[in-house]
Short mmCIF file of C-alpha atoms in Angstrom, two decimals:
data_model
loop_
_atom_site.label_atom_id
_atom_site.label_comp_id
_atom_site.label_asym_id
_atom_site.label_seq_id
_atom_site.Cartn_x
_atom_site.Cartn_y
_atom_site.Cartn_z
CA MET A 1 -25.02 -29.29 -21.83
CA GLN A 2 -25.00 -31.70 -19.14
CA VAL A 3 -22.88 -31.40 -15.72
CA ILE A 4 -22.00 -33.75 -13.43
CA LEU A 5 -23.21 -32.71 -9.31
CA GLY A 6 -21.31 -32.93 -6.51
CA VAL A 7 -22.97 -31.87 -2.87
CA SER A 8 -21.10 -29.96 -0.76
CA ASN A 9 -21.37 -31.46 2.95
CA ARG A 10 -20.02 -28.23 5.28
CA HIS A 11 -16.16 -27.76 4.99
CA VAL A 12 -13.48 -25.35 6.57
CA HIS A 13 -10.35 -24.31 3.87
CA LEU A 14 -7.56 -23.07 6.65
CA THR A 15 -4.24 -20.70 5.99
CA GLN A 16 -0.89 -21.79 6.78
CA ASP A 17 -1.39 -19.81 10.16
CA ASP A 18 -4.42 -20.87 10.99
CA TYR A 19 -3.71 -24.64 9.99
CA LYS A 20 -0.46 -24.28 13.01
CA THR A 21 -3.05 -22.45 15.24
CA LEU A 22 -5.08 -25.56 14.99
CA PHE A 23 -2.94 -28.19 14.80
CA GLY A 24 0.26 -27.14 15.58
CA ASP A 25 3.01 -29.53 13.50
CA GLU A 26 0.74 -32.75 12.55
CA PRO A 27 0.58 -32.65 8.81
CA MET A 28 -2.40 -32.47 6.77
CA ASN A 29 -2.97 -35.78 5.28
CA LYS A 30 -4.60 -36.37 1.72
CA VAL A 31 -7.84 -38.92 2.34
CA ARG A 32 -9.23 -38.97 -1.48
CA ASP A 33 -9.06 -36.70 -4.13
CA LEU A 34 -11.51 -34.46 -4.93
CA ARG A 35 -13.00 -33.62 -9.14
CA GLN A 36 -11.07 -30.25 -9.06
CA PRO A 37 -7.83 -30.59 -9.68
CA GLY A 38 -5.35 -30.63 -6.42
CA GLN A 39 -8.37 -30.41 -4.20
CA PHE A 40 -8.47 -32.85 -2.00
CA ALA A 41 -10.39 -34.02 1.30
CA SER A 42 -7.87 -34.63 4.18
CA ASP A 43 -8.13 -36.03 7.42
CA LYS A 44 -8.39 -33.08 9.67
CA PHE A 45 -11.54 -32.51 11.40
CA VAL A 46 -12.31 -28.86 13.60
CA THR A 47 -15.17 -28.20 15.46
CA ILE A 48 -17.00 -25.31 14.63
CA GLN A 49 -18.85 -23.13 17.35
CA ASN A 50 -20.20 -20.48 18.16
CA GLY A 51 -21.74 -19.32 21.16
CA ASP A 52 -23.03 -22.47 23.00
CA ARG A 53 -23.57 -23.93 19.86
CA GLN A 54 -21.41 -26.25 17.52
CA ILE A 55 -21.11 -28.40 15.58
CA ASN A 56 -18.00 -31.40 15.72
CA HIS A 57 -15.86 -33.18 12.91
CA VAL A 58 -16.51 -30.64 9.82
CA ARG A 59 -13.71 -31.61 7.56
CA VAL A 60 -10.63 -29.54 6.46
CA LEU A 61 -10.07 -29.81 2.72
CA GLY A 62 -6.63 -29.60 1.56
CA PRO A 63 -4.47 -28.26 -0.16
CA LEU A 64 -3.92 -24.70 2.61
CA ARG A 65 -5.51 -21.50 0.59
CA ASN A 66 -4.84 -17.61 1.34
CA TYR A 67 -7.83 -17.65 3.41
CA THR A 68 -9.41 -19.12 5.91
CA GLN A 69 -12.99 -20.01 4.84
CA ILE A 70 -16.03 -22.27 6.50
CA GLU A 71 -18.88 -23.42 4.16
CA ILE A 72 -22.31 -24.46 5.97
CA SER A 73 -25.62 -24.84 5.01
CA LYS A 74 -28.24 -23.35 6.13
CA THR A 75 -29.74 -26.13 8.55
CA ASP A 76 -26.23 -25.84 10.02
CA ALA A 77 -26.77 -22.04 10.73
CA TYR A 78 -29.86 -22.39 12.61
CA THR A 79 -27.69 -24.57 14.14
CA LEU A 80 -25.38 -22.55 15.42
CA LYS A 81 -27.17 -19.47 15.49
CA VAL A 82 -25.22 -17.92 13.00
CA ASP A 83 -26.87 -15.68 9.69
CA PRO A 84 -24.26 -16.15 6.93
CA PRO A 85 -24.13 -14.35 3.64
CA ILE A 86 -24.22 -16.71 0.22
CA ARG A 87 -21.08 -16.25 -1.41
CA THR A 88 -18.67 -16.74 -3.40
CA SER A 89 -15.79 -18.36 -2.29
CA GLY A 90 -12.95 -16.03 -1.78
CA ASP A 91 -15.07 -12.98 -0.75
CA LEU A 92 -15.41 -12.88 2.83
CA GLU A 93 -16.11 -9.59 3.66
CA GLY A 94 -18.66 -8.82 5.75
CA SER A 95 -19.35 -12.63 6.22
CA SER A 96 -19.80 -14.34 10.01
CA PRO A 97 -17.62 -14.74 12.75
CA ILE A 98 -17.00 -17.72 13.85
CA THR A 99 -14.96 -20.26 16.32
CA LEU A 100 -12.86 -23.22 15.15
CA ILE A 101 -11.68 -25.49 17.35
CA GLY A 102 -8.76 -28.11 16.53
CA PRO A 103 -6.67 -30.67 18.43
CA LYS A 104 -4.24 -27.74 19.58
CA GLY A 105 -6.05 -24.32 19.48
CA GLU A 106 -8.79 -22.58 18.66
CA LEU A 107 -9.15 -19.05 16.68
CA HIS A 108 -11.79 -16.72 17.05
CA LEU A 109 -12.58 -15.08 13.33
CA ASP A 110 -14.24 -12.06 13.22
CA LYS A 111 -15.53 -13.26 9.61
CA GLY A 112 -15.00 -16.21 7.52
CA CYS A 113 -18.42 -18.01 7.39
CA ILE A 114 -20.40 -18.03 4.26
CA LEU A 115 -23.70 -20.18 2.54
CA ALA A 116 -21.82 -20.90 -0.86
CA ASN A 117 -23.52 -19.67 -3.35
CA ARG A 118 -24.82 -22.66 -6.02
CA HIS A 119 -22.02 -22.29 -8.93
CA ILE A 120 -20.13 -24.63 -11.77
CA HIS A 121 -16.58 -25.04 -12.28
CA ILE A 122 -15.37 -24.90 -15.95
CA SER A 123 -12.30 -24.04 -17.46
CA PRO A 124 -11.66 -21.52 -20.37
CA GLU A 125 -11.59 -24.00 -22.93
CA GLU A 126 -15.07 -25.49 -22.10
CA VAL A 127 -16.86 -21.71 -21.89
CA LYS A 128 -15.83 -21.57 -25.40
CA LYS A 129 -16.66 -25.00 -26.60
CA TYR A 130 -20.15 -24.41 -24.74
CA HIS A 131 -19.48 -20.81 -26.47
CA LEU A 132 -20.59 -19.26 -22.65
CA GLU A 133 -18.54 -16.48 -23.31
CA GLY A 134 -19.96 -13.52 -20.88
CA VAL A 135 -22.19 -15.62 -19.21
CA LYS A 136 -22.04 -15.12 -15.45
CA LYS A 137 -25.16 -18.10 -14.36
CA VAL A 138 -27.04 -20.16 -15.71
CA LYS A 139 -29.87 -21.87 -14.81
CA VAL A 140 -30.32 -25.83 -14.32
CA LYS A 141 -32.58 -28.47 -14.24
CA VAL A 142 -33.83 -31.66 -11.93
CA ASP A 143 -35.75 -34.09 -12.60
CA GLY A 144 -37.78 -36.55 -10.08
CA PRO A 145 -39.68 -36.26 -7.35
CA LYS A 146 -38.17 -33.75 -6.22
CA GLY A 147 -37.52 -32.01 -9.42
CA GLY A 148 -37.46 -28.27 -10.05
CA ILE A 149 -35.04 -25.36 -11.88
CA LEU A 150 -32.43 -23.81 -9.38
CA TYR A 151 -31.39 -20.40 -10.54
CA ASN A 152 -28.61 -18.13 -10.14
CA VAL A 153 -25.98 -21.00 -10.65
CA HIS A 154 -22.47 -19.23 -11.05
CA LEU A 155 -20.17 -19.79 -13.42
CA LYS A 156 -16.41 -20.03 -11.82
CA ILE A 157 -14.10 -19.74 -14.58
CA LEU A 158 -10.94 -21.27 -13.52
CA GLU A 159 -7.52 -22.89 -15.92
CA PRO A 160 -7.35 -25.98 -13.99
CA SER A 161 -10.56 -27.41 -13.55
CA LEU A 162 -12.86 -30.27 -14.70
CA LEU A 163 -16.84 -29.08 -15.22
CA GLU A 164 -18.94 -30.19 -12.03
CA MET A 165 -21.83 -28.22 -10.56
CA HIS A 166 -21.86 -27.71 -6.53
CA ILE A 167 -24.36 -27.21 -4.19
CA ASP A 168 -24.71 -27.93 -0.79
CA THR A 169 -26.44 -30.29 1.29
CA ASP A 170 -30.21 -28.50 2.11
CA GLU A 171 -29.71 -27.71 -1.75
CA GLY A 172 -29.01 -31.98 -2.24
CA ASN A 173 -31.76 -33.20 0.08
CA ALA A 174 -34.38 -30.35 -1.47
CA PHE A 175 -34.34 -31.46 -4.71
CA GLY A 176 -33.53 -35.26 -4.52
CA VAL A 177 -29.97 -35.07 -6.01
CA LYS A 178 -26.88 -36.37 -4.76
CA THR A 179 -23.58 -36.20 -6.04
CA GLY A 180 -22.35 -37.62 -9.47
CA ASP A 181 -25.61 -37.11 -10.91
CA VAL A 182 -25.80 -35.70 -14.43
CA LEU A 183 -28.12 -32.81 -14.54
CA ASP A 184 -29.18 -30.25 -17.63
CA ILE A 185 -28.21 -26.65 -18.08
CA ILE A 186 -32.11 -25.07 -19.64
CA GLU A 187 -31.18 -21.71 -19.59
CA ILE A 188 -27.99 -18.38 -19.53
CA GLU A 189 -29.00 -16.13 -17.84
CA ARG A 190 -28.51 -13.17 -19.11
CA ASP A 191 -28.83 -10.47 -16.67
CA GLU A 192 -26.62 -9.56 -13.78
CA MET B 1 -52.06 -16.80 -8.78
CA GLN B 2 -50.14 -16.11 -5.58
CA VAL B 3 -49.83 -18.81 -2.57
CA ILE B 4 -49.02 -18.48 1.53
CA LEU B 5 -45.55 -20.49 2.17
CA GLY B 6 -45.85 -22.52 5.25
CA VAL B 7 -41.95 -24.59 6.48
CA SER B 8 -42.89 -27.42 8.43
CA ASN B 9 -39.92 -27.81 10.52
CA ARG B 10 -40.01 -31.81 11.58
CA HIS B 11 -43.36 -32.69 13.78
CA VAL B 12 -45.28 -36.21 14.71
CA HIS B 13 -49.47 -36.67 14.13
CA LEU B 14 -50.57 -38.74 16.65
CA THR B 15 -53.68 -41.37 17.13
CA GLN B 16 -55.08 -41.65 20.73
CA ASP B 17 -53.93 -45.02 21.50
CA ASP B 18 -50.34 -44.06 21.03
CA TYR B 19 -50.43 -40.87 22.66
CA LYS B 20 -51.62 -42.79 25.82
CA THR B 21 -48.45 -44.84 25.31
CA LEU B 22 -46.30 -41.76 25.14
CA PHE B 23 -47.68 -39.38 27.69
CA GLY B 24 -50.13 -41.48 29.91
CA ASP B 25 -53.05 -39.14 30.70
CA GLU B 26 -51.32 -35.90 31.04
CA PRO B 27 -53.50 -33.32 28.76
CA MET B 28 -52.24 -32.25 25.41
CA ASN B 29 -52.51 -28.51 25.00
CA LYS B 30 -52.38 -25.98 22.39
CA VAL B 31 -49.74 -23.65 22.71
CA ARG B 32 -50.71 -21.87 18.97
CA ASP B 33 -52.72 -22.52 16.09
CA LEU B 34 -51.76 -23.22 12.54
CA ARG B 35 -53.07 -21.20 9.60
CA GLN B 36 -54.45 -24.56 8.62
CA PRO B 37 -58.07 -24.51 10.36
CA GLY B 38 -58.50 -26.72 13.49
CA GLN B 39 -54.41 -27.66 13.26
CA PHE B 40 -52.38 -26.42 16.42
CA ALA B 41 -48.71 -26.88 18.30
CA SER B 42 -49.30 -28.68 21.49
CA ASP B 43 -47.01 -28.58 23.80
CA LYS B 44 -46.04 -32.17 23.83
CA PHE B 45 -42.50 -33.16 22.15
CA VAL B 46 -41.12 -36.59 21.56
CA THR B 47 -37.39 -38.22 20.97
CA ILE B 48 -37.67 -39.78 16.84
CA GLN B 49 -34.93 -42.74 17.61
CA ASN B 50 -33.29 -45.17 15.00
CA GLY B 51 -30.70 -47.78 16.77
CA ASP B 52 -28.32 -45.23 18.30
CA ARG B 53 -29.46 -42.57 16.20
CA GLN B 54 -31.55 -39.35 17.59
CA ILE B 55 -33.38 -36.32 17.48
CA ASN B 56 -34.73 -34.70 20.38
CA HIS B 57 -37.42 -32.05 21.38
CA VAL B 58 -39.53 -32.60 17.85
CA ARG B 59 -43.12 -31.12 18.76
CA VAL B 60 -46.45 -33.21 17.95
CA LEU B 61 -49.11 -31.86 16.65
CA GLY B 62 -52.41 -31.31 17.32
CA PRO B 63 -55.70 -32.48 17.57
CA LEU B 64 -55.12 -36.32 18.18
CA ARG B 65 -55.39 -38.23 14.30
CA ASN B 66 -56.71 -41.67 13.25
CA TYR B 67 -53.05 -42.34 11.95
CA THR B 68 -49.66 -41.93 13.38
CA GLN B 69 -46.96 -40.31 11.67
CA ILE B 70 -44.05 -38.54 11.64
CA GLU B 71 -42.38 -36.13 9.17
CA ILE B 72 -39.16 -35.54 8.65
CA SER B 73 -36.64 -33.71 6.41
CA LYS B 74 -33.74 -35.35 4.29
CA THR B 75 -31.27 -33.83 6.65
CA ASP B 76 -32.73 -35.30 9.08
CA ALA B 77 -33.06 -39.02 7.79
CA TYR B 78 -29.16 -38.57 7.35
CA THR B 79 -29.23 -37.68 10.81
CA LEU B 80 -31.31 -40.83 11.79
CA LYS B 81 -29.88 -43.17 9.25
CA VAL B 82 -33.36 -43.82 8.09
CA ASP B 83 -34.55 -43.46 4.18
CA PRO B 84 -38.19 -42.89 4.21
CA PRO B 85 -40.36 -42.47 1.32
CA ILE B 86 -41.82 -38.88 -0.46
CA ARG B 87 -45.32 -39.74 0.96
CA THR B 88 -48.83 -37.79 1.14
CA SER B 89 -49.66 -37.49 4.67
CA GLY B 90 -51.81 -40.87 5.80
CA ASP B 91 -50.45 -42.56 2.79
CA LEU B 92 -48.26 -44.90 5.23
CA GLU B 93 -47.70 -48.21 3.46
CA GLY B 94 -44.26 -49.31 3.11
CA SER B 95 -43.32 -46.00 5.02
CA SER B 96 -39.79 -46.21 7.43
CA PRO B 97 -40.00 -47.52 10.63
CA ILE B 98 -38.70 -45.83 13.60
CA THR B 99 -39.39 -45.58 17.52
CA LEU B 100 -41.23 -42.34 19.43
CA ILE B 101 -39.91 -41.78 23.38
CA GLY B 102 -42.09 -39.88 25.53
CA PRO B 103 -41.86 -39.63 29.16
CA LYS B 104 -44.09 -42.33 29.70
CA GLY B 105 -43.82 -44.95 27.16
CA GLU B 106 -41.73 -45.74 24.15
CA LEU B 107 -43.25 -46.87 20.66
CA HIS B 108 -41.73 -48.83 18.42
CA LEU B 109 -43.37 -48.30 14.42
CA ASP B 110 -43.33 -50.75 12.39
CA LYS B 111 -44.18 -47.91 9.89
CA GLY B 112 -45.17 -43.75 9.77
CA CYS B 113 -41.86 -41.94 8.63
CA ILE B 114 -41.76 -40.08 6.06
CA LEU B 115 -40.51 -37.05 4.36
CA ALA B 116 -43.63 -34.50 3.06
CA ASN B 117 -44.17 -34.18 -0.68
CA ARG B 118 -44.67 -30.40 -1.65
CA HIS B 119 -48.03 -29.46 -1.42
CA ILE B 120 -50.60 -26.90 -1.22
CA HIS B 121 -53.55 -26.60 0.95
CA ILE B 122 -56.09 -25.62 -0.96
CA SER B 123 -60.17 -25.89 -0.67
CA PRO B 124 -62.75 -27.01 -3.41
CA GLU B 125 -63.85 -23.55 -3.01
CA GLU B 126 -60.45 -22.23 -4.32
CA VAL B 127 -60.26 -24.82 -6.49
CA LYS B 128 -63.14 -24.01 -8.52
CA LYS B 129 -62.38 -20.03 -7.88
CA TYR B 130 -58.85 -20.60 -9.83
CA HIS B 131 -60.18 -22.77 -12.30
CA LEU B 132 -57.90 -25.81 -11.04
CA GLU B 133 -60.76 -28.33 -11.76
CA GLY B 134 -58.52 -31.76 -12.26
CA VAL B 135 -55.29 -30.61 -11.69
CA LYS B 136 -52.79 -33.33 -9.14
CA LYS B 137 -49.81 -30.76 -8.82
CA VAL B 138 -48.37 -26.93 -10.33
CA LYS B 139 -45.11 -25.13 -10.79
CA VAL B 140 -44.07 -22.64 -7.81
CA LYS B 141 -41.71 -19.78 -8.65
CA VAL B 142 -39.39 -18.58 -6.12
CA ASP B 143 -37.31 -15.06 -6.44
CA GLY B 144 -34.59 -14.01 -4.85
CA PRO B 145 -30.09 -15.64 -4.80
CA LYS B 146 -31.52 -18.99 -3.69
CA GLY B 147 -34.25 -18.76 -6.63
CA GLY B 148 -35.64 -21.29 -8.46
CA ILE B 149 -39.26 -23.62 -9.37
CA LEU B 150 -40.23 -26.16 -7.59
CA TYR B 151 -41.77 -29.15 -9.85
CA ASN B 152 -44.63 -31.63 -8.11
CA VAL B 153 -46.59 -29.64 -6.12
CA HIS B 154 -49.26 -31.42 -4.83
CA LEU B 155 -52.56 -29.53 -4.15
CA LYS B 156 -54.45 -30.95 -1.42
CA ILE B 157 -58.15 -30.49 -1.64
CA LEU B 158 -59.76 -30.01 1.41
CA GLU B 159 -62.63 -28.63 3.43
CA PRO B 160 -61.89 -26.71 5.43
CA SER B 161 -58.97 -25.17 4.27
CA LEU B 162 -56.98 -22.29 3.84
CA LEU B 163 -54.45 -21.76 0.64
CA GLU B 164 -51.42 -22.29 2.26
CA MET B 165 -47.95 -24.09 0.27
CA HIS B 166 -46.00 -26.58 2.88
CA ILE B 167 -42.50 -27.49 1.76
CA ASP B 168 -39.82 -29.15 4.74
CA THR B 169 -37.32 -27.13 6.13
CA ASP B 170 -34.50 -28.58 3.65
CA GLU B 171 -36.87 -27.30 0.74
CA GLY B 172 -37.15 -23.76 2.76
CA ASN B 173 -33.18 -23.72 3.57
CA ALA B 174 -32.64 -24.34 -0.28
CA PHE B 175 -34.61 -21.49 -1.84
CA GLY B 176 -34.02 -19.07 1.32
CA VAL B 177 -37.56 -19.14 2.31
CA LYS B 178 -39.47 -19.17 4.83
CA THR B 179 -43.15 -19.36 6.76
CA GLY B 180 -45.68 -15.98 5.75
CA ASP B 181 -43.33 -15.37 2.09
CA VAL B 182 -45.63 -15.24 -1.27
CA LEU B 183 -45.15 -17.14 -3.88
CA ASP B 184 -46.56 -17.44 -7.51
CA ILE B 185 -47.70 -20.16 -8.54
CA ILE B 186 -46.63 -20.41 -12.48
CA GLU B 187 -48.15 -23.65 -14.42
CA ILE B 188 -49.89 -26.34 -13.79
CA GLU B 189 -48.57 -29.91 -14.13
CA ARG B 190 -51.21 -31.19 -16.42
CA ASP B 191 -49.71 -35.14 -16.53
CA GLU B 192 -48.81 -37.53 -14.01
#
């Protein structure tokens, strides 16, 4: 079984309220669609800040969600001197405090910053088609000079979704892969 | 068979002539020993530059060598807008041009910037002890939430050397490992 890859650069998801704090009444516009249905890269950017450390020009993804979440790489975490946990989207309890700065205001969040776990977006139909019922995680193989195997690639079953594996830029760089590459799922992890 | 890990941050090796261009008559002092015998972190730093992109405060490692080499991560390569090849130390033909800036001068190099390949420092005695004669590469396993397997870990047989695996910061971050961690060599790669 094969899966197309998407390498996620650092990005931010916002609630309606938090968007308003950062951008006021400016509308959020779509710049391009992402592969996952309905998801898009917006024309809005924020600065992520922790103490005297910051990363500028971090893109806000749309649409607005019911949680605000900041997804960075471990390399970014060193830059910002934060130590975020490895999490699934939306699982933010105990995640890292962080500050967001927009053109109209600032947000001092007491949680929300994570390293996203490796995951595969897959629909319930595809789960059936590929006989993955009950499977939580798989192993994925990468060829090439920086090849290897990624363990703990979580299945994220959502309707609607298109089959796609997401890793962060550290993982993309470490394995020498990029968005659009096709990888092989080589093994199912039955244990937790 | 187990191996202790060293995660290499971006760094620079210099020839005597290139050192003199960058630092003049300032002596290079040892800040701390590295694990490999004779190798050390010096008190000298340079700026790496490509066009309008630069990374400051990149450490020079000692002692001086008979080649000048700049080892960066793929993340750094994006920052600098360079596209260095994956290479073994000293194999610099066709590697990326780059500029080094020191307190006393600049060097415009027509080659020298690489992504270091994953490698294990090992002495001829250890090669015998672990029955690795003729082996060029191994596979190494990492446990944990960012676990997996690294392929194409090259054996670098040198006398003197202490057993140690070197990866770059992208790889360290992608696998959630750090200097001092102990990893398992799980397989020998007999093919080239």
